[in-house]
């Protein structure tokens, strides 16, 4: 079986770009919703429509804050090569590929499935400090660490 080589810096940049794109898209949605709320004409449903739009803007601003937190946390993720699992590690197990960075979830990079997980997640906590050859079980799923980059 041919070994696939992953460039961790490319994956790191990809995750940072995904976060940046989500931030930009959300900013555009907020601006669009603000413009739309200004354009609402006085109608019998005027107050309830503006209230709903304000709530929508509030929710999007909360999401924007969370995305900005992810962006800040990504700046703390270093690109060092390590022998043991730590923040910034790309962990290849016999079942999946995990990037210990921020809680972004599943993403596809160059056709391969990865999971960007927070160091606070149960999976990351279970793997922290482990090295290739170590095994663990979480939620009745047994995995062996094949490689740590």
Backbone as JSON Lines, residues from 0, in Angstrom:
{"i":0,"aa":"X","n":[0.85,-1.19,0.0],"ca":[0.0,0.0,0.0],"c":[0.89,1.25,0.0]}
{"i":1,"aa":"X","n":[0.59,2.17,-0.88],"ca":[1.38,3.39,-0.99],"c":[1.07,4.34,0.16]}
{"i":2,"aa":"X","n":[2.11,4.87,0.76],"ca":[1.94,5.79,1.88],"c":[1.64,7.19,1.35]}
{"i":3,"aa":"X","n":[0.59,7.79,1.87],"ca":[0.21,9.14,1.46],"c":[0.95,10.13,2.36]}
{"i":4,"aa":"X","n":[1.55,11.12,1.74],"ca":[2.29,12.12,2.51],"c":[1.42,13.37,2.65]}
{"i":5,"aa":"X","n":[1.23,13.79,3.88],"ca":[0.43,14.98,4.14],"c":[1.37,16.11,4.56]}
{"i":6,"aa":"X","n":[1.15,17.28,4.0],"ca":[1.92,18.45,4.36],"c":[1.11,19.23,5.39]}
{"i":7,"aa":"X","n":[1.55,19.16,6.65],"ca":[0.77,19.76,7.74],"c":[0.57,21.26,7.55]}
{"i":8,"aa":"X","n":[1.57,21.94,7.02],"ca":[1.42,23.39,6.84],"c":[0.31,23.71,5.83]}
{"i":9,"aa":"X","n":[0.14,22.85,4.81],"ca":[-0.95,23.05,3.85],"c":[-2.31,22.86,4.53]}
{"i":10,"aa":"X","n":[-2.4,21.87,5.39],"ca":[-3.65,21.62,6.11],"c":[-3.95,22.77,7.06]}
{"i":11,"aa":"X","n":[-2.92,23.25,7.74],"ca":[-3.08,24.39,8.66],"c":[-3.59,25.61,7.89]}
{"i":12,"aa":"X","n":[-2.98,25.89,6.74],"ca":[-3.41,27.03,5.93],"c":[-4.83,26.84,5.41]}
{"i":13,"aa":"X","n":[-5.18,25.62,5.06],"ca":[-6.52,25.33,4.59],"c":[-7.55,25.63,5.68]}
{"i":14,"aa":"X","n":[-7.29,25.16,6.9],"ca":[-8.21,25.4,8.01],"c":[-8.33,26.91,8.28]}
{"i":15,"aa":"X","n":[-7.21,27.62,8.25],"ca":[-7.26,29.07,8.46],"c":[-8.08,29.76,7.37]}
{"i":16,"aa":"X","n":[-7.94,29.29,6.12],"ca":[-8.7,29.87,5.02],"c":[-10.18,29.58,5.15]}
{"i":17,"aa":"X","n":[-10.55,28.38,5.57],"ca":[-11.96,28.03,5.76],"c":[-12.58,28.96,6.8]}
{"i":18,"aa":"X","n":[-11.87,29.19,7.89],"ca":[-12.37,30.09,8.94],"c":[-12.51,31.51,8.4]}
{"i":19,"aa":"X","n":[-11.51,31.98,7.67],"ca":[-11.54,33.33,7.11],"c":[-12.72,33.49,6.13]}
{"i":20,"aa":"X","n":[-12.96,32.46,5.31],"ca":[-14.07,32.52,4.36],"c":[-15.41,32.55,5.09]}
{"i":21,"aa":"X","n":[-15.54,31.77,6.15],"ca":[-16.79,31.77,6.93],"c":[-17.01,33.13,7.56]}
{"i":22,"aa":"X","n":[-15.95,33.75,8.07],"ca":[-16.06,35.08,8.68],"c":[-16.53,36.08,7.63]}
{"i":23,"aa":"X","n":[-15.92,36.05,6.46],"ca":[-16.28,36.99,5.4],"c":[-17.73,36.8,4.96]}
{"i":24,"aa":"X","n":[-18.14,35.56,4.79],"ca":[-19.51,35.27,4.38],"c":[-20.51,35.76,5.42]}
{"i":25,"aa":"X","n":[-20.2,35.53,6.69],"ca":[-21.1,35.96,7.76],"c":[-21.18,37.48,7.83]}
{"i":26,"aa":"X","n":[-20.05,38.16,7.64],"ca":[-20.06,39.63,7.62],"c":[-20.97,40.14,6.5]}
{"i":27,"aa":"X","n":[-20.91,39.47,5.34],"ca":[-21.77,39.87,4.22],"c":[-23.24,39.64,4.54]}
{"i":28,"aa":"X","n":[-23.56,38.51,5.2],"ca":[-24.94,38.23,5.6],"c":[-25.44,39.29,6.58]}
{"i":29,"aa":"X","n":[-24.6,39.64,7.54],"ca":[-24.99,40.65,8.53],"c":[-25.27,41.98,7.83]}
{"i":30,"aa":"X","n":[-24.37,42.37,6.93],"ca":[-24.55,43.64,6.22],"c":[-25.83,43.62,5.37]}
{"i":31,"aa":"X","n":[-26.06,42.5,4.69],"ca":[-27.27,42.36,3.88],"c":[-28.53,42.47,4.75]}
{"i":32,"aa":"X","n":[-28.52,41.8,5.9],"ca":[-29.68,41.81,6.79],"c":[-29.89,43.21,7.37]}
{"i":33,"aa":"X","n":[-28.79,43.89,7.71],"ca":[-28.92,45.27,8.21],"c":[-29.53,46.17,7.14]}
{"i":34,"aa":"X","n":[-29.05,46.05,5.9],"ca":[-29.61,46.85,4.81],"c":[-31.09,46.55,4.61]}
{"i":35,"aa":"X","n":[-31.44,45.28,4.66],"ca":[-32.83,44.88,4.47],"c":[-33.71,45.43,5.59]}
{"i":36,"aa":"X","n":[-33.18,45.43,6.81],"ca":[-33.99,45.93,7.94],"c":[-34.23,47.44,7.81]}
{"i":37,"aa":"X","n":[-33.3,48.14,7.19],"ca":[-33.49,49.6,6.99],"c":[-34.51,49.88,5.9]}
{"i":38,"aa":"X","n":[-34.65,48.93,4.97],"ca":[-35.54,49.14,3.83],"c":[-36.99,48.76,4.1]}
{"i":39,"aa":"X","n":[-37.26,48.17,5.24],"ca":[-38.63,47.75,5.56],"c":[-39.5,49.0,5.71]}
{"i":40,"aa":"X","n":[-40.58,48.98,4.98],"ca":[-41.51,50.11,5.05],"c":[-42.51,49.87,6.19]}
{"i":41,"aa":"X","n":[-43.06,50.94,6.67],"ca":[-44.05,50.85,7.74],"c":[-45.28,50.09,7.24]}
{"i":42,"aa":"X","n":[-45.48,48.94,7.82],"ca":[-46.64,48.11,7.49],"c":[-47.21,47.62,8.82]}
{"i":43,"aa":"X","n":[-48.38,46.96,8.77],"ca":[-48.92,46.42,10.03],"c":[-47.96,45.43,10.72]}
{"i":44,"aa":"X","n":[-47.12,44.75,9.94],"ca":[-46.19,43.78,10.52],"c":[-44.79,44.35,10.72]}
{"i":45,"aa":"X","n":[-44.66,45.64,10.58],"ca":[-43.37,46.32,10.63],"c":[-42.56,45.97,11.88]}
{"i":46,"aa":"X","n":[-43.17,46.13,13.05],"ca":[-42.44,45.91,14.31],"c":[-41.98,44.47,14.47]}
{"i":47,"aa":"X","n":[-42.87,43.52,14.16],"ca":[-42.49,42.12,14.33],"c":[-41.4,41.71,13.33]}
{"i":48,"aa":"X","n":[-41.45,42.25,12.11],"ca":[-40.41,41.94,11.11],"c":[-39.06,42.49,11.54]}
{"i":49,"aa":"X","n":[-39.07,43.74,12.0],"ca":[-37.79,44.34,12.45],"c":[-37.25,43.58,13.66]}
{"i":50,"aa":"X","n":[-38.13,43.16,14.55],"ca":[-37.7,42.4,15.73],"c":[-37.05,41.08,15.31]}
{"i":51,"aa":"X","n":[-37.68,40.38,14.36],"ca":[-37.12,39.12,13.87],"c":[-35.75,39.34,13.23]}
{"i":52,"aa":"X","n":[-35.64,40.4,12.45],"ca":[-34.36,40.7,11.79],"c":[-33.29,41.05,12.82]}
{"i":53,"aa":"X","n":[-33.65,41.79,13.85],"ca":[-32.7,42.13,14.9],"c":[-32.22,40.86,15.6]}
{"i":54,"aa":"X","n":[-33.13,39.93,15.85],"ca":[-32.76,38.67,16.47],"c":[-31.81,37.89,15.57]}
{"i":55,"aa":"X","n":[-32.1,37.89,14.27],"ca":[-31.24,37.21,13.3],"c":[-29.85,37.83,13.28]}
{"i":56,"aa":"X","n":[-29.79,39.15,13.3],"ca":[-28.5,39.85,13.33],"c":[-27.74,39.51,14.61]}
{"i":57,"aa":"X","n":[-28.45,39.49,15.73],"ca":[-27.82,39.14,17.01],"c":[-27.21,37.74,16.95]}
{"i":58,"aa":"X","n":[-27.97,36.76,16.4],"ca":[-27.47,35.39,16.3],"c":[-26.24,35.32,15.39]}
{"i":59,"aa":"X","n":[-26.27,36.05,14.28],"ca":[-25.12,36.05,13.37],"c":[-23.91,36.7,14.02]}
{"i":60,"aa":"X","n":[-24.13,37.74,14.82],"ca":[-23.01,38.38,15.51],"c":[-22.38,37.44,16.54]}
{"i":61,"aa":"X","n":[-23.22,36.61,17.19],"ca":[-22.69,35.6,18.11],"c":[-21.84,34.58,17.34]}
{"i":62,"aa":"X","n":[-22.33,34.15,16.18],"ca":[-21.57,33.21,15.36],"c":[-20.26,33.85,14.9]}
{"i":63,"aa":"X","n":[-20.32,35.11,14.55],"ca":[-19.12,35.83,14.12],"c":[-18.09,35.89,15.25]}
{"i":64,"aa":"X","n":[-18.57,36.12,16.47],"ca":[-17.67,36.12,17.62],"c":[-17.01,34.77,17.82]}
{"i":65,"aa":"X","n":[-17.79,33.69,17.64],"ca":[-17.23,32.34,17.78],"c":[-16.2,32.06,16.69]}
{"i":66,"aa":"X","n":[-16.48,32.5,15.47],"ca":[-15.52,32.31,14.37],"c":[-14.24,33.11,14.61]}
{"i":67,"aa":"X","n":[-14.39,34.32,15.14],"ca":[-13.2,35.12,15.47],"c":[-12.38,34.45,16.57]}
{"i":68,"aa":"X","n":[-13.06,33.79,17.52],"ca":[-12.35,33.01,18.54],"c":[-11.57,31.86,17.9]}
{"i":69,"aa":"X","n":[-12.19,31.18,16.95],"ca":[-11.49,30.1,16.24],"c":[-10.25,30.64,15.53]}
{"i":70,"aa":"X","n":[-10.41,31.79,14.88],"ca":[-9.29,32.41,14.17],"c":[-8.15,32.74,15.15]}
{"i":71,"aa":"X","n":[-8.51,33.3,16.31],"ca":[-7.5,33.62,17.32],"c":[-6.82,32.35,17.82]}
{"i":72,"aa":"X","n":[-7.63,31.31,18.08],"ca":[-7.06,30.05,18.57],"c":[-6.16,29.39,17.53]}
{"i":73,"aa":"X","n":[-6.49,29.54,16.26],"ca":[-5.65,28.97,15.2],"c":[-4.28,29.62,15.17]}
{"i":74,"aa":"X","n":[-4.2,30.89,15.58],"ca":[-2.9,31.56,15.58],"c":[-1.97,30.98,16.65]}
{"i":75,"aa":"X","n":[-2.55,30.27,17.63],"ca":[-1.74,29.63,18.68],"c":[-1.26,28.24,18.25]}
{"i":76,"aa":"X","n":[-1.84,27.72,17.16],"ca":[-1.49,26.38,16.7],"c":[-0.19,26.47,15.9]}
{"i":77,"aa":"X","n":[0.84,25.86,16.44],"ca":[2.15,25.9,15.79],"c":[2.26,24.78,14.76]}
{"i":78,"aa":"X","n":[3.23,24.9,13.9],"ca":[3.39,23.96,12.81],"c":[4.57,23.03,13.03]}
{"i":79,"aa":"X","n":[4.96,22.84,14.29],"ca":[6.12,22.01,14.6],"c":[5.83,20.53,14.37]}
{"i":80,"aa":"X","n":[6.85,19.79,13.99],"ca":[6.73,18.35,13.9],"c":[6.99,17.79,15.28]}
{"i":81,"aa":"X","n":[6.15,16.87,15.72],"ca":[6.3,16.31,17.05],"c":[6.23,14.79,16.98]}
{"i":82,"aa":"X","n":[6.78,14.16,18.0],"ca":[6.71,12.7,18.09],"c":[5.47,12.26,18.85]}
{"i":83,"aa":"X","n":[4.99,13.13,19.73],"ca":[3.81,12.81,20.55],"c":[2.69,13.78,20.22]}
{"i":84,"aa":"X","n":[1.46,13.34,20.44],"ca":[0.28,14.15,20.13],"c":[0.23,15.37,21.06]}
{"i":85,"aa":"X","n":[0.05,16.53,20.44],"ca":[-0.11,17.79,21.18],"c":[-0.85,18.77,20.28]}
{"i":86,"aa":"X","n":[-1.11,19.98,20.79],"ca":[-1.76,21.01,19.99],"c":[-0.97,21.21,18.71]}
{"i":87,"aa":"X","n":[-1.64,21.16,17.57],"ca":[-0.98,21.34,16.29],"c":[-0.61,20.04,15.6]}
{"i":88,"aa":"X","n":[-0.78,18.92,16.29],"ca":[-0.43,17.63,15.68],"c":[-1.46,17.21,14.65]}
{"i":89,"aa":"X","n":[-0.97,16.57,13.62],"ca":[-1.82,15.87,12.66],"c":[-1.67,14.4,13.01]}
{"i":90,"aa":"X","n":[-2.76,13.8,13.46],"ca":[-2.73,12.43,13.95],"c":[-3.45,11.52,12.95]}
{"i":91,"aa":"X","n":[-2.72,10.54,12.45],"ca":[-3.3,9.57,11.54],"c":[-3.51,8.28,12.34]}
{"i":92,"aa":"X","n":[-4.76,7.85,12.45],"ca":[-5.05,6.58,13.12],"c":[-5.46,5.57,12.05]}
{"i":93,"aa":"X","n":[-5.68,4.35,12.48],"ca":[-6.13,3.34,11.52],"c":[-7.58,3.57,11.08]}
{"i":94,"aa":"X","n":[-8.26,4.54,11.7],"ca":[-9.67,4.83,11.36],"c":[-9.9,6.21,10.75]}
{"i":95,"aa":"X","n":[-9.1,7.21,11.13],"ca":[-9.36,8.59,10.7],"c":[-8.1,9.44,10.81]}
{"i":96,"aa":"X","n":[-8.24,10.69,10.34],"ca":[-7.16,11.68,10.43],"c":[-7.66,12.87,11.24]}
{"i":97,"aa":"X","n":[-6.92,13.22,12.28],"ca":[-7.34,14.31,13.18],"c":[-6.28,15.41,13.19]}
{"i":98,"aa":"X","n":[-6.75,16.64,13.07],"ca":[-5.87,17.79,13.2],"c":[-6.23,18.47,14.51]}
{"i":99,"aa":"X","n":[-5.33,18.38,15.49],"ca":[-5.59,18.94,16.82],"c":[-5.35,20.45,16.74]}
{"i":100,"aa":"X","n":[-6.44,21.2,16.63],"ca":[-6.31,22.64,16.42],"c":[-7.5,23.4,16.98]}
{"i":101,"aa":"X","n":[-8.58,23.45,16.21],"ca":[-9.8,24.13,16.64],"c":[-10.98,23.23,16.28]}
{"i":102,"aa":"X","n":[-12.1,23.5,16.89],"ca":[-13.29,22.68,16.69],"c":[-14.02,23.1,15.41]}
{"i":103,"aa":"X","n":[-13.5,22.64,14.28],"ca":[-14.1,22.96,12.99],"c":[-14.88,21.78,12.44]}
{"i":104,"aa":"X","n":[-14.58,20.59,12.92],"ca":[-15.29,19.4,12.47],"c":[-14.69,18.8,11.22]}
{"i":105,"aa":"X","n":[-15.54,18.09,10.49],"ca":[-15.08,17.37,9.31],"c":[-14.79,18.32,8.16]}
{"i":106,"aa":"X","n":[-13.7,18.05,7.44],"ca":[-13.41,18.78,6.21],"c":[-12.64,17.87,5.27]}
{"i":107,"aa":"X","n":[-12.67,18.21,4.0],"ca":[-11.97,17.42,2.99],"c":[-10.83,18.25,2.43]}
{"i":108,"aa":"X","n":[-9.66,17.66,2.4],"ca":[-8.47,18.33,1.88],"c":[-7.82,17.4,0.87]}
{"i":109,"aa":"X","n":[-7.75,17.87,-0.38],"ca":[-7.18,17.09,-1.48],"c":[-7.79,15.69,-1.56]}
{"i":110,"aa":"X","n":[-9.12,15.64,-1.36],"ca":[-9.84,14.38,-1.5],"c":[-9.83,13.48,-0.28]}
{"i":111,"aa":"X","n":[-9.12,13.85,0.77],"ca":[-9.07,13.04,1.98],"c":[-9.88,13.7,3.09]}
{"i":112,"aa":"X","n":[-10.51,12.87,3.91],"ca":[-11.34,13.35,5.02],"c":[-10.47,13.56,6.26]}
{"i":113,"aa":"X","n":[-10.66,14.71,6.87],"ca":[-9.97,15.06,8.12],"c":[-11.0,15.56,9.12]}
{"i":114,"aa":"X","n":[-10.59,15.6,10.37],"ca":[-11.41,16.19,11.42],"c":[-10.53,17.18,12.18]}
{"i":115,"aa":"X","n":[-10.92,18.45,12.14],"ca":[-10.24,19.47,12.94],"c":[-10.94,19.46,14.3]}
{"i":116,"aa":"X","n":[-10.19,19.07,15.33],"ca":[-10.79,18.97,16.67],"c":[-10.03,19.83,17.67]}
{"i":117,"aa":"X","n":[-10.76,20.3,18.64],"ca":[-10.19,21.12,19.7],"c":[-9.37,20.24,20.64]}
{"i":118,"aa":"X","n":[-8.31,20.8,21.23],"ca":[-7.56,20.03,22.22],"c":[-8.4,19.71,23.45]}
{"i":119,"aa":"X","n":[-9.54,20.38,23.6],"ca":[-10.44,20.14,24.73],"c":[-11.44,19.01,24.46]}
{"i":120,"aa":"X","n":[-11.49,18.54,23.22],"ca":[-12.45,17.49,22.88],"c":[-12.05,16.16,23.53]}
{"i":121,"aa":"X","n":[-13.02,15.29,23.8],"ca":[-12.7,13.99,24.41],"c":[-11.7,13.18,23.58]}
{"i":122,"aa":"X","n":[-11.81,13.25,22.26],"ca":[-10.9,12.52,21.38],"c":[-9.47,13.03,21.54]}
{"i":123,"aa":"X","n":[-9.3,14.34,21.5],"ca":[-7.96,14.91,21.64],"c":[-7.38,14.63,23.02]}
{"i":124,"aa":"X","n":[-8.21,14.77,24.05],"ca":[-7.73,14.49,25.41],"c":[-7.26,13.05,25.54]}
{"i":125,"aa":"X","n":[-7.95,12.15,24.88],"ca":[-7.59,10.73,24.92],"c":[-6.24,10.49,24.24]}
{"i":126,"aa":"X","n":[-5.97,11.23,23.15],"ca":[-4.75,11.02,22.37],"c":[-3.54,11.8,22.87]}
{"i":127,"aa":"X","n":[-3.77,12.86,23.64],"ca":[-2.66,13.73,24.07],"c":[-1.51,12.93,24.67]}
{"i":128,"aa":"X","n":[-0.31,13.23,24.19],"ca":[0.89,12.59,24.73],"c":[1.2,11.23,24.12]}
{"i":129,"aa":"X","n":[0.28,10.69,23.33],"ca":[0.52,9.38,22.72],"c":[1.47,9.51,21.53]}
{"i":130,"aa":"X","n":[2.01,8.38,21.11],"ca":[2.93,8.34,19.98],"c":[2.5,7.23,19.02]}
{"i":131,"aa":"X","n":[3.09,7.18,17.82],"ca":[2.73,6.12,16.89],"c":[2.9,4.74,17.53]}
{"i":132,"aa":"X","n":[1.91,3.88,17.29],"ca":[1.91,2.55,17.88],"c":[1.02,2.44,19.1]}
{"i":133,"aa":"X","n":[0.73,3.59,19.74],"ca":[-0.17,3.59,20.9],"c":[-1.61,3.4,20.42]}
{"i":134,"aa":"X","n":[-2.42,2.8,21.28],"ca":[-3.82,2.55,20.93],"c":[-4.72,3.1,22.04]}
{"i":135,"aa":"X","n":[-5.96,3.38,21.68],"ca":[-6.93,3.88,22.65],"c":[-8.33,3.48,22.2]}
{"i":136,"aa":"X","n":[-9.26,3.54,23.13],"ca":[-10.66,3.25,22.83],"c":[-11.5,4.4,23.35]}
{"i":137,"aa":"X","n":[-12.38,4.9,22.5],"ca":[-13.3,5.96,22.87],"c":[-14.65,5.62,22.25]}
{"i":138,"aa":"X","n":[-15.69,5.65,23.06],"ca":[-17.04,5.29,22.6],"c":[-17.07,3.91,21.93]}
{"i":139,"aa":"X","n":[-16.39,2.98,22.55],"ca":[-16.33,1.6,22.06],"c":[-15.69,1.46,20.68]}
{"i":140,"aa":"X","n":[-14.94,2.47,20.26],"ca":[-14.22,2.39,18.99],"c":[-12.73,2.36,19.3]}
{"i":141,"aa":"X","n":[-12.09,1.27,18.91],"ca":[-10.66,1.09,19.18],"c":[-9.86,1.65,17.99]}
{"i":142,"aa":"X","n":[-8.88,2.49,18.29],"ca":[-8.04,3.07,17.25],"c":[-6.57,2.95,17.63]}
{"i":143,"aa":"X","n":[-5.75,2.83,16.62],"ca":[-4.3,2.8,16.83],"c":[-3.7,3.98,16.09]}
{"i":144,"aa":"X","n":[-2.78,4.66,16.75],"ca":[-2.12,5.81,16.13],"c":[-1.04,5.27,15.2]}
{"i":145,"aa":"X","n":[-1.17,5.63,13.92],"ca":[-0.22,5.17,12.9],"c":[0.91,6.18,12.75]}
{"i":146,"aa":"X","n":[0.54,7.47,12.78],"ca":[1.54,8.51,12.53],"c":[1.14,9.79,13.25]}
{"i":147,"aa":"X","n":[2.15,10.52,13.73],"ca":[1.94,11.84,14.33],"c":[2.86,12.81,13.6]}
{"i":148,"aa":"X","n":[2.26,13.83,13.01],"ca":[3.05,14.83,12.27],"c":[2.98,16.16,12.96]}
